[in-house]
Tab-separated table of C-alpha atoms and ligand atoms in Angstrom:
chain	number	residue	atom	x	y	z
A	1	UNK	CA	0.000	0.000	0.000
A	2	UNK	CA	1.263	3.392	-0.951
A	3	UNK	CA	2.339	5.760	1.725
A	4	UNK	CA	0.933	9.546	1.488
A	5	UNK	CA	2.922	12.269	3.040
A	6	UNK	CA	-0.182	14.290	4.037
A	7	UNK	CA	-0.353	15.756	7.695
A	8	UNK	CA	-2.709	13.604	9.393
A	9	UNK	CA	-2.481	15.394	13.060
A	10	UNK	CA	-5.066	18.081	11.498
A	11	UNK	CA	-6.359	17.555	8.532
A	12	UNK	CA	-7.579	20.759	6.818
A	13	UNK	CA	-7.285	23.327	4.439
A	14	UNK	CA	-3.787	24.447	5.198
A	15	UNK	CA	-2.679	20.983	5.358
A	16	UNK	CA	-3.745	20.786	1.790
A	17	UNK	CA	-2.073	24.031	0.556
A	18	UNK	CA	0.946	22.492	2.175
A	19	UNK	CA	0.520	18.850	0.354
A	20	UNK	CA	0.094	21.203	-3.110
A	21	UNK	CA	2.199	23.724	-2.942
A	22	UNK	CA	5.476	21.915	-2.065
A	23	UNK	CA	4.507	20.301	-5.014
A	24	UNK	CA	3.985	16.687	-2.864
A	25	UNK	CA	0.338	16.544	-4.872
A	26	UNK	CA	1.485	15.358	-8.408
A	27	UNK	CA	-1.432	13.320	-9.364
A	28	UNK	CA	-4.548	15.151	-8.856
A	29	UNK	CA	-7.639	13.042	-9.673
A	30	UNK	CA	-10.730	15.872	-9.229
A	31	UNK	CA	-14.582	14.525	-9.635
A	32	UNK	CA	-16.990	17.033	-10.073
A	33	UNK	CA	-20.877	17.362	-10.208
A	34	UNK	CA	-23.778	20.047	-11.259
A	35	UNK	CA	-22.813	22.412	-7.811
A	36	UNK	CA	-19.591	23.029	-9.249
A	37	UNK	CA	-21.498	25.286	-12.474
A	38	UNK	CA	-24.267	26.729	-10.005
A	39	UNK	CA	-22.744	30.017	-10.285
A	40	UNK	CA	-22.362	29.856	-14.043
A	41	UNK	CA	-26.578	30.026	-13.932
A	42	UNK	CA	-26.973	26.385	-14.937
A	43	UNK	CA	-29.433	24.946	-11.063
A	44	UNK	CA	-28.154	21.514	-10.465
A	45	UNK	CA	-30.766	18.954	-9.891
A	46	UNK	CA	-31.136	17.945	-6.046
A	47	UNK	CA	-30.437	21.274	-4.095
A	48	UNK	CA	-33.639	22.449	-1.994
A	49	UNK	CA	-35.577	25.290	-3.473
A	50	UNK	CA	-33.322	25.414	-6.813
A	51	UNK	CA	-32.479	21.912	-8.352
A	52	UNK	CA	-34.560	21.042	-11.425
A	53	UNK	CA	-35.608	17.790	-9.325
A	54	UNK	CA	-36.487	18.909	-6.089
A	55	UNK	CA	-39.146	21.682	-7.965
A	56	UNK	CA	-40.594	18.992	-9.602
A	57	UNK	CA	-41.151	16.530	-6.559
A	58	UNK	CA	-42.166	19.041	-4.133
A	59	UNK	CA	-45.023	19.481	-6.527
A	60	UNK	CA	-45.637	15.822	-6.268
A	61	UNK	CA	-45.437	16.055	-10.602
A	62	UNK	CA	-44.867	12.764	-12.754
A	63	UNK	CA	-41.826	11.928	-13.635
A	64	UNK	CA	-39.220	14.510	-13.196
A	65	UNK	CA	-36.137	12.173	-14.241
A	66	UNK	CA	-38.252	11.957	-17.629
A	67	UNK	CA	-36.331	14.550	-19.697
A	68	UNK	CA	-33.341	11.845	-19.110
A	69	UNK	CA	-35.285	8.999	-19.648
A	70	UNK	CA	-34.508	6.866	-23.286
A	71	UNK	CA	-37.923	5.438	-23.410
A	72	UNK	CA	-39.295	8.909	-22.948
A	73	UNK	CA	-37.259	10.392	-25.133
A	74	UNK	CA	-38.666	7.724	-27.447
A	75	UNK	CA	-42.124	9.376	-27.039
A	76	UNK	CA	-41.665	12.936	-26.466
A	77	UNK	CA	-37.914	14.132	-27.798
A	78	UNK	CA	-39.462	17.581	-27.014
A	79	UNK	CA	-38.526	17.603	-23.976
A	80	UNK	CA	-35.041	16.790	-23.856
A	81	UNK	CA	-34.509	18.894	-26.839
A	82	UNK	CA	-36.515	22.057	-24.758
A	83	UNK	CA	-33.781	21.623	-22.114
A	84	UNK	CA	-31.427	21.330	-24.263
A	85	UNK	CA	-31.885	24.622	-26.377
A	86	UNK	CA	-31.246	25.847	-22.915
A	87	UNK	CA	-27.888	23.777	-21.669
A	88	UNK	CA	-26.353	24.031	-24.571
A	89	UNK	CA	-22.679	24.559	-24.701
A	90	UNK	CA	-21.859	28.463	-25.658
A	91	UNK	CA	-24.339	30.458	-22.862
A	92	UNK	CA	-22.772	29.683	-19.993
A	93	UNK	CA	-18.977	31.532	-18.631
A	94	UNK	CA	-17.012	29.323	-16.778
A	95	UNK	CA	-16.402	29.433	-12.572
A	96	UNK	CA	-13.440	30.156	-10.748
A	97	UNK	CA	-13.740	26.459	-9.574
A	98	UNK	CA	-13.129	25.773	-14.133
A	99	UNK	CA	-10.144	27.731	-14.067
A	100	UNK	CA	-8.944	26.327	-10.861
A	101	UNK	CA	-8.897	23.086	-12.995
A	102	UNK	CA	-7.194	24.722	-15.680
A	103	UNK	CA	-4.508	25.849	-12.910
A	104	UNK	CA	-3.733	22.192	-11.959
A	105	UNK	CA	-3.453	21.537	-15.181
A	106	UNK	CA	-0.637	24.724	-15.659
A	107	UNK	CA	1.185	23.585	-12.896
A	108	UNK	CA	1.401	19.731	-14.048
A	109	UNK	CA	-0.111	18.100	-11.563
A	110	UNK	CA	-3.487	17.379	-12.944
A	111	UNK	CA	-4.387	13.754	-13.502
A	112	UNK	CA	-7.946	14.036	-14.652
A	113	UNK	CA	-11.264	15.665	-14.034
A	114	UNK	CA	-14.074	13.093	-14.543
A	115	UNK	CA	-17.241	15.502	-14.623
A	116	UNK	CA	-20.812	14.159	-14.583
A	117	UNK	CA	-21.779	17.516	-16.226
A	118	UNK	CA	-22.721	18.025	-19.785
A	119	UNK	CA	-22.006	21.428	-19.822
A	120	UNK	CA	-18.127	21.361	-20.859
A	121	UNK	CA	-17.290	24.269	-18.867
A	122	UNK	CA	-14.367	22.663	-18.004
A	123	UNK	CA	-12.864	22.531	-21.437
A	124	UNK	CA	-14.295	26.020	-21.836
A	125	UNK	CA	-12.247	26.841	-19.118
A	126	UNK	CA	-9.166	25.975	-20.806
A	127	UNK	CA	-8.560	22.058	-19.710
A	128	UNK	CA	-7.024	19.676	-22.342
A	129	UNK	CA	-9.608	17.272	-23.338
A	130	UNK	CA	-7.526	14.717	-22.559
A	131	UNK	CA	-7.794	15.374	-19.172
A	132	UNK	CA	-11.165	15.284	-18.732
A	133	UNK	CA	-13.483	12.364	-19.120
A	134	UNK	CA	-17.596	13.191	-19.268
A	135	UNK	CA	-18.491	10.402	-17.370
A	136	UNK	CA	-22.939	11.453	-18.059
A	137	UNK	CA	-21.625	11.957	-22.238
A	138	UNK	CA	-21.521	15.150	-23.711
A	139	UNK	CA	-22.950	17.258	-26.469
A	140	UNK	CA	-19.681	16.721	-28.797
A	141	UNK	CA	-21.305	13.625	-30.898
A	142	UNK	CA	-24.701	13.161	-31.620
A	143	UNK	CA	-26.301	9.157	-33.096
A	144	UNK	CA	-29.344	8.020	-33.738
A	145	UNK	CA	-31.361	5.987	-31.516
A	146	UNK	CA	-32.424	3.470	-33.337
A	147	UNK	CA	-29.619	2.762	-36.396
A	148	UNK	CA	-26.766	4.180	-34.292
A	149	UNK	CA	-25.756	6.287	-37.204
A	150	UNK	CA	-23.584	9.406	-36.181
A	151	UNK	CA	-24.994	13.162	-37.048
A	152	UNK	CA	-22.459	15.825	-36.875
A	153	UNK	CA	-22.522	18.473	-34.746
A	154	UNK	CA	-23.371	20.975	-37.056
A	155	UNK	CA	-26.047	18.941	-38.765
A	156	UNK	CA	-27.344	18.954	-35.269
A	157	UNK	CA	-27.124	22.798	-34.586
A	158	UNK	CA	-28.900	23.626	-37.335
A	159	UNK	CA	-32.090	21.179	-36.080
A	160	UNK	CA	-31.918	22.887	-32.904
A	161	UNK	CA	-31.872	26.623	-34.644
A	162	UNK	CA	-34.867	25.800	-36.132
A	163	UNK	CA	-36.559	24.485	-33.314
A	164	UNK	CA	-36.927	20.890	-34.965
A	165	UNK	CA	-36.151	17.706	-33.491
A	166	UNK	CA	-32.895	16.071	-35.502
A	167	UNK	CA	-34.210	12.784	-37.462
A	168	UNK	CA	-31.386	10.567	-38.966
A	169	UNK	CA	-30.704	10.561	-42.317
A	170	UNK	CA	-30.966	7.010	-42.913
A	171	UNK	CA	-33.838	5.411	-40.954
A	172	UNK	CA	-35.563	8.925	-40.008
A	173	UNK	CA	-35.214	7.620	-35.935
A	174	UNK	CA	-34.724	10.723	-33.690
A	175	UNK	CA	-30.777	11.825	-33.439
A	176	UNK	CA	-29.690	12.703	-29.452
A	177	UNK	CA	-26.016	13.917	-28.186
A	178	UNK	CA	-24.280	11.424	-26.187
A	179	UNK	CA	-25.639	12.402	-23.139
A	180	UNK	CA	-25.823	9.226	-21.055
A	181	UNK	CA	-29.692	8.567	-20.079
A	182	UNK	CA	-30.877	6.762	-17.354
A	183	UNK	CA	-30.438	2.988	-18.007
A	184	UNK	CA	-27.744	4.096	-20.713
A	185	UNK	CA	-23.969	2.584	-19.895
A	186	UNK	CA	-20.958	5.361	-19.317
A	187	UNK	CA	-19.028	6.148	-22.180
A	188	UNK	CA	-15.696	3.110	-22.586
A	189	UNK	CA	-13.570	6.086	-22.023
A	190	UNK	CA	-14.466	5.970	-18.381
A	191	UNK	CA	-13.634	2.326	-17.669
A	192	UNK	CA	-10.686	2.513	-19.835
A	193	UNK	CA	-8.983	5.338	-17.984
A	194	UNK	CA	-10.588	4.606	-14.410
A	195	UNK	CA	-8.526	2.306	-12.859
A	196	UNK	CA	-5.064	4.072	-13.785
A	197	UNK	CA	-6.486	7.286	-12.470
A	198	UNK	CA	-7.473	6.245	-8.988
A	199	UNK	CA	-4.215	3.755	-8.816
A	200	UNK	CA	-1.843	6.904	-10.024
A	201	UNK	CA	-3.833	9.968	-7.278
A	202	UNK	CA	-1.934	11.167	-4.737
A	203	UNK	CA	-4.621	13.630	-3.878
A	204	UNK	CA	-8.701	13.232	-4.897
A	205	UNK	CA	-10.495	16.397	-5.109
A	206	UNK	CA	-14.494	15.963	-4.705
A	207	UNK	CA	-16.922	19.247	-5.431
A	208	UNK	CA	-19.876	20.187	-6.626
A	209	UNK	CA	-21.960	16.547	-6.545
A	210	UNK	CA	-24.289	14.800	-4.302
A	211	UNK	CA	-23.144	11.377	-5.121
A	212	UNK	CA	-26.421	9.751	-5.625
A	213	UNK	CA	-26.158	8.513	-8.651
A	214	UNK	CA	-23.906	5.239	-9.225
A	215	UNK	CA	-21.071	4.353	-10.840
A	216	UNK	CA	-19.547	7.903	-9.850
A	217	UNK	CA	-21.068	8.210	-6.838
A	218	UNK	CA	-18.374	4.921	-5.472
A	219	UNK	CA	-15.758	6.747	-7.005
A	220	UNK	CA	-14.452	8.613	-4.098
A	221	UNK	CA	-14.356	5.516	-2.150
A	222	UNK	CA	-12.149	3.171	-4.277
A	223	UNK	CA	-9.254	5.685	-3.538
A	224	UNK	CA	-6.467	5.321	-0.553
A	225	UNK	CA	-5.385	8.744	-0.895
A	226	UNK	CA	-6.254	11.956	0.679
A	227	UNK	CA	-9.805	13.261	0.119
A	228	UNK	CA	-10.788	16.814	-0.014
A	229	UNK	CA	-14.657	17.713	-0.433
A	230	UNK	CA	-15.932	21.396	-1.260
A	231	UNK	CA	-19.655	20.739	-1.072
A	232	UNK	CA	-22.874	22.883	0.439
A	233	UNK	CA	-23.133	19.867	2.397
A	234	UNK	CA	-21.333	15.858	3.467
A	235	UNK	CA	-21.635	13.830	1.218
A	236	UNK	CA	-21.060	10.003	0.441
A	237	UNK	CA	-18.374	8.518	3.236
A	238	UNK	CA	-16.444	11.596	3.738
A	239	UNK	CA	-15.599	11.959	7.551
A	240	UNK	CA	-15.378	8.101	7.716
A	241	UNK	CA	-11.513	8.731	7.203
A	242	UNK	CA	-8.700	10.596	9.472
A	243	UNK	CA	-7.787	12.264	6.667
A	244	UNK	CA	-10.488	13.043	4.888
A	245	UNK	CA	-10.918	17.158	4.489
A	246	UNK	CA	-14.276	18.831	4.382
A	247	UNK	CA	-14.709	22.170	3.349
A	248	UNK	CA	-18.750	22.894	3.675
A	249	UNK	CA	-20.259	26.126	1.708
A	250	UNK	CA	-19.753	27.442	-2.146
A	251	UNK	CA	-17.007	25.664	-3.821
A	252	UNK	CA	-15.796	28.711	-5.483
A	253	UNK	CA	-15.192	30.328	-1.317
A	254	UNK	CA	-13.481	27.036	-0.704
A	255	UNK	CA	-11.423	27.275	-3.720
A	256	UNK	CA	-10.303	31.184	-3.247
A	257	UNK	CA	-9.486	30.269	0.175
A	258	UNK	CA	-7.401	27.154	-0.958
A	259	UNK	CA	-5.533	28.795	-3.510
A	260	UNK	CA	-4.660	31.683	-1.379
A	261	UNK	CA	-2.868	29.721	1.058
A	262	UNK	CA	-0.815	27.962	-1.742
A	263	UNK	CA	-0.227	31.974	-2.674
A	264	UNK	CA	-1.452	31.278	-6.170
A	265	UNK	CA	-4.728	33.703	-6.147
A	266	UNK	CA	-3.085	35.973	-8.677
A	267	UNK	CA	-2.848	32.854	-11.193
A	268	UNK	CA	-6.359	31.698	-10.805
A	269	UNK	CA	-7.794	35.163	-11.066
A	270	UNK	CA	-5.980	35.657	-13.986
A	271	UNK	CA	-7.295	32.530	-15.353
A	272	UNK	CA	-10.851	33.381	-14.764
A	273	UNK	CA	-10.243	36.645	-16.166
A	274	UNK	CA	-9.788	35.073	-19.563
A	275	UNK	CA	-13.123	33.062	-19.136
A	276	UNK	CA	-14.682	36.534	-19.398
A	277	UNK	CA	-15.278	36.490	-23.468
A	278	UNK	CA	-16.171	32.700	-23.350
A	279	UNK	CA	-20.059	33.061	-22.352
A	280	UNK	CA	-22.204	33.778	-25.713
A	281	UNK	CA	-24.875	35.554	-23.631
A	282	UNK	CA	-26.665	38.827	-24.923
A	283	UNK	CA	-26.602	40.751	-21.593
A	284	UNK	CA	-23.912	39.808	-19.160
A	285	UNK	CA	-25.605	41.525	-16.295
A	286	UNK	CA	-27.984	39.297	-14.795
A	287	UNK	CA	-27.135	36.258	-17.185
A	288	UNK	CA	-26.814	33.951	-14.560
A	289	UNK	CA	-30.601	34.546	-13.087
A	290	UNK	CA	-31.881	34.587	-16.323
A	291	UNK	CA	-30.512	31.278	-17.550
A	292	UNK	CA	-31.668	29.655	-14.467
A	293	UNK	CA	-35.289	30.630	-14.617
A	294	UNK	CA	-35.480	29.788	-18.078
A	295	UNK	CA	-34.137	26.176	-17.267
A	296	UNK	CA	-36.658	25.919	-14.663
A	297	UNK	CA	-39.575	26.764	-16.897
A	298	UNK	CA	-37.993	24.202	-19.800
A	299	UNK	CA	-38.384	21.565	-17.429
A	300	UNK	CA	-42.086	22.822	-15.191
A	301	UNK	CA	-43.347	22.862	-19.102
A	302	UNK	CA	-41.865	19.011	-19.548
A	303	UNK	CA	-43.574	18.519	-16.482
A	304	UNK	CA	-46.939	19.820	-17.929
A	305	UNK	CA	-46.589	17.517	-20.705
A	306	UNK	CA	-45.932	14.976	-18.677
A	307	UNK	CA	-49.170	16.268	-16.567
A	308	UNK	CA	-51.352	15.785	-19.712
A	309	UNK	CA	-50.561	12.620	-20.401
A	310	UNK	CA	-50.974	11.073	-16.816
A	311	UNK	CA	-54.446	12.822	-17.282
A	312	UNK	CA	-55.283	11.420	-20.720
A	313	UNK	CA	-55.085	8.081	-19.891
A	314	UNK	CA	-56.359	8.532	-16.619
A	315	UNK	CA	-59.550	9.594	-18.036
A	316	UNK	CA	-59.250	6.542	-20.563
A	317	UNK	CA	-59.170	4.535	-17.406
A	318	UNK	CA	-61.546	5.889	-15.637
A	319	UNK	CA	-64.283	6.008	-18.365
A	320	UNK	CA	-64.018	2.106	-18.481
A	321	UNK	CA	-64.151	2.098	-15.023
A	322	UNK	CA	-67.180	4.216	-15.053
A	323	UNK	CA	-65.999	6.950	-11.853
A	324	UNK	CA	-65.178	9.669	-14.620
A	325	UNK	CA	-66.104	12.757	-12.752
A	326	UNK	CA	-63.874	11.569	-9.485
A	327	UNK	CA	-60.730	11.014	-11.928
A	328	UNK	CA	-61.171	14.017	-13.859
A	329	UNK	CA	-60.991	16.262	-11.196
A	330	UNK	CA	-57.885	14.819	-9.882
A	331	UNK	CA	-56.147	15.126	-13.538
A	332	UNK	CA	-57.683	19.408	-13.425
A	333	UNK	CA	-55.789	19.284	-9.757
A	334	UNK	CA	-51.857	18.168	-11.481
A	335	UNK	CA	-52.754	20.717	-14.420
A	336	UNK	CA	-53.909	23.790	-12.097
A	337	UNK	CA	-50.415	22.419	-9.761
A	338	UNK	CA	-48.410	22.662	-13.373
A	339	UNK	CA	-49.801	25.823	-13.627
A	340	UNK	CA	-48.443	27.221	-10.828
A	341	UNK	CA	-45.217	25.489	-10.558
A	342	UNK	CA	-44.579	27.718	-14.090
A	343	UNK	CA	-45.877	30.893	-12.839
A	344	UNK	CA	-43.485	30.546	-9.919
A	345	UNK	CA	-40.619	30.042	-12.238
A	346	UNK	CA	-41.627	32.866	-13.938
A	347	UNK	CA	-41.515	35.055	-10.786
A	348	UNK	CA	-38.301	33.451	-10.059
A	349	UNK	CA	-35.644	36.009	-8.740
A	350	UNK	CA	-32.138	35.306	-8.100
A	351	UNK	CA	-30.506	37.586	-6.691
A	352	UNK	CA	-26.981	37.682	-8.377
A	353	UNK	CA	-24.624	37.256	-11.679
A	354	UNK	CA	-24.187	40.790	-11.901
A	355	UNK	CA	-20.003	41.079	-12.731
A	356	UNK	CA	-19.198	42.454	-9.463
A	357	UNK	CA	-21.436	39.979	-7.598
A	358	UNK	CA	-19.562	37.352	-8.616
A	359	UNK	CA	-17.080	37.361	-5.494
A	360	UNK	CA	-20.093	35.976	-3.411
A	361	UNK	CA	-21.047	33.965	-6.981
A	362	UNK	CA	-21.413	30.172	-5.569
A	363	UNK	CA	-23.968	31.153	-2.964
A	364	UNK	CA	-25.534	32.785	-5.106
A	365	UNK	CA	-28.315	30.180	-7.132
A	366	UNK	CA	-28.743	28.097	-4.065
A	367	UNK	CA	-29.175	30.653	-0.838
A	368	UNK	CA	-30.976	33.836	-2.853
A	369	UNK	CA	-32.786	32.210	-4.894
A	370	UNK	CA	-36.718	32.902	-4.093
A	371	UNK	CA	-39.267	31.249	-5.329
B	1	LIG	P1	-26.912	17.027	-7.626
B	1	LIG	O1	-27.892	18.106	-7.889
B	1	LIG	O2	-27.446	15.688	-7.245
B	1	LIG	O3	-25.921	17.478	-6.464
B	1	LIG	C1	-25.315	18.744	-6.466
B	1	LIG	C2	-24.505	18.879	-5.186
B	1	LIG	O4	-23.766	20.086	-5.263
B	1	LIG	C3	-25.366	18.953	-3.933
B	1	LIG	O5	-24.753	18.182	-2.900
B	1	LIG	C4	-25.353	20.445	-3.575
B	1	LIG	O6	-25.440	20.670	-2.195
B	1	LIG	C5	-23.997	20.854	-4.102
B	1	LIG	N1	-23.892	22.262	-4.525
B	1	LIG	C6	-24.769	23.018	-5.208
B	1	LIG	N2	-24.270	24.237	-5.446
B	1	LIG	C7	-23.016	24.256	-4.892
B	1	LIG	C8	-21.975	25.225	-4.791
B	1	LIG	N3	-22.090	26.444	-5.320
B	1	LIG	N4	-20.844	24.882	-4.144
B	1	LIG	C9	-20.698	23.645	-3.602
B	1	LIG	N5	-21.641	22.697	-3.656
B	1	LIG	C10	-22.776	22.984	-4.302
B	1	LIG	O7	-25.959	16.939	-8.917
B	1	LIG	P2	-24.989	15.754	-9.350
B	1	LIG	O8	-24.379	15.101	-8.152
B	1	LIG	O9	-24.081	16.307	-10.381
B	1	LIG	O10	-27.413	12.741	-14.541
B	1	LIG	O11	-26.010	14.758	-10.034
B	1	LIG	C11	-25.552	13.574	-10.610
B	1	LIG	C12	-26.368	13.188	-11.827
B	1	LIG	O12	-27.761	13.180	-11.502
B	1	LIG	C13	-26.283	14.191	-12.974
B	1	LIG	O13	-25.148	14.006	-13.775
B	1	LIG	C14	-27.548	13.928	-13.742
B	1	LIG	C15	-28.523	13.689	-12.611
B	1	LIG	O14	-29.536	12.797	-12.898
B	1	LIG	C16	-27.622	12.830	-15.869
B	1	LIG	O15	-27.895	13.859	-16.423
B	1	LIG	C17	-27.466	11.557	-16.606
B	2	LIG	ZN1	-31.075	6.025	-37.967
């Protein structure tokens, strides 16, 4: 078994500036989730109040895993593709916790990033794509669902301009990006560079990611090195280990903090500072806020769809049943709840993303957001 020279008397945040900047850390293995691009305006999909999830349960809707679902997707592409207009790549400015990726990989001691976002701020941020794997798929490649044949990205693009859903060329089956769906398997890339990665860390980095949702979420446990989370909250088995580091609240606080005592602040702000031009949004001001409530409404108008349909065939059922008038109230209740979930998104006001807000940025979707 490998022998770490990380301080073990009190494991913290200056024991990990230590462990990185005497350059001990030379194999950085970092695994990210949806938290980590909060700030960027994109909500992630389990936090109270904001996550795309959570606003869908609370209203006790159908379904809200549905926009990743393949045998939805099958029935309703719309969906997807409405969320997807949204997500896609280009709208979005990377965080400081991006270009603190792109730092590690400046100084040479990044292994690998494996993200489970689809957003590719990371690359956006600057990291070599060999260095990070998507372990949920990406937007880069786009097949069809039923002959597997590839469409290319810009044959895809110009679907999505138009508003239309991409059909293959060959069998006229709907086309999606890569995106890994639920019941879909990870991309080979993952399993291929996996077990190198987590033999070869001398340090794992954890941020951003509830780790709910398996394969990744064992990740962080297959490791023997030292563990650092930035997370609004514990997750997974962190604390379970003397060494294990926890740094609770915005990951982007945790970060500045981090970097500070490794005296390389000047290096990551100048990092971000090039980020500035990558984010193809009209206004900057307010970008953030906006992009988040119009998520939010993508997926409470999925949700009405969704609404519809539990209501159409509950009124088939119920008319061979014969208790009609019972049923169709009960479908009138979801619609009138749909209805409201959307007007709340539209009133949705988060109070950030201006330029100079973005030193408080992380806390920003998650604690000011009202509903
Ligand atoms: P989740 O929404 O499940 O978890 C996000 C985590 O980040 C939560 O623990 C939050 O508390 C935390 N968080 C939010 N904002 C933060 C911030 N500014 N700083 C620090 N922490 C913050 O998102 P994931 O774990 O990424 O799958 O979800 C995993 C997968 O579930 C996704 O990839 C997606 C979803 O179904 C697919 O799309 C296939
Ligand atoms: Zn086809």
């Amino acid at each position: 078994m490998k022998q770490f020279k990380f301080p073990t008397s009190k494991p913290d945040l200056t024991a990990v500036a230590q462990y990185l900047s005497t350059g001990t850390a030379k194999s950085i293995v970092v695994m990210v989730g949806a938290g980590i691009s909060t700030a960027a305006g994109i909500p992630d999909f389990r936090s109270p109040k904001t996550g795309l999830y959570h606003n869908l349960s609370r209203l006790n809707l159908p379904y809200a895993e549905a926009v990743f679902d393949i045998d939805y997707f099958r029935r309703k592409p719309e969906a997807f593709y409405m969320l997807a207009q949204e997500l896609y790549p280009g709208k979005f400015r990377p965080t400081m916790f991006h270009s603190f990726l792109k730092l590690l990989e400046d100084r040479g001691v990044l292994r690998r990033v494996y993200t489970q976002n689809i957003d590719t701020l990371e690359e956006i941020a600057g990291v070599s794509p060999e260095k990070v794997v998507y372990a949920h798929g990406s937007f880069a490649t786009n097949h069809c669902i039923d002959c597997h044949k590839e469409m290319s990205k810009v044959d895809i693009e110009a679907f999505m301009k138009k508003d239309d859903i991409p059909k293959c060329s060959r069998c006229g089956g709907y086309v999606k990006p890569d995106i890994v769906f639920f019941g879909e398997n990870l991309p080979a890339r993952f399993f291929k560079l996996l077990p190198g990665d987590l033999d070869a860390a001398d340090l794992v980095i954890v941020a951003g990611t509830s780790l709910q949702v398996h394969p990744f979420a064992s990740l962080p446990s297959q490791v023997s090195c030292p563990r650092v989370l930035f997370n609004l909250e514990s997750v997974g088995d962190f604390g379970r280990r003397k060494t294990d580091v926890i740094k609770l609240g915005p990951c982007d606080e945790g970060i500045e903090q981090l970097v500070e005592l490794c005296k390389w602040d000047k290096q990551l702000k100048d990092l971000w500072t090039k980020t500035a031009k990558t984010a193809n949004v009209a206004e900057e001001e307010d970008a953030a806020s906006a992009s988040q409530k119009k998520i939010l409404k993508a997926l409470a108008t999925t949700a009405a769809a969704n609404a519809e349909d539990a209501s159409a065939s509950k009124e088939e059922s119920s008319a061979e049943e014969g208790s009609e008038e019972e049923d169709e109230s009960l479908a009138q209740d979801d619609l009138d709840e749909v209805q409201q979930a959307i007007e709340a998104f539209n009133e949705l006001e988060i109070a950030v993303a201006s330029e100079d807000a973005t030193a408080s940025k992380s806390e920003s979707a998650v604690e000011k957001a009202k509903v």
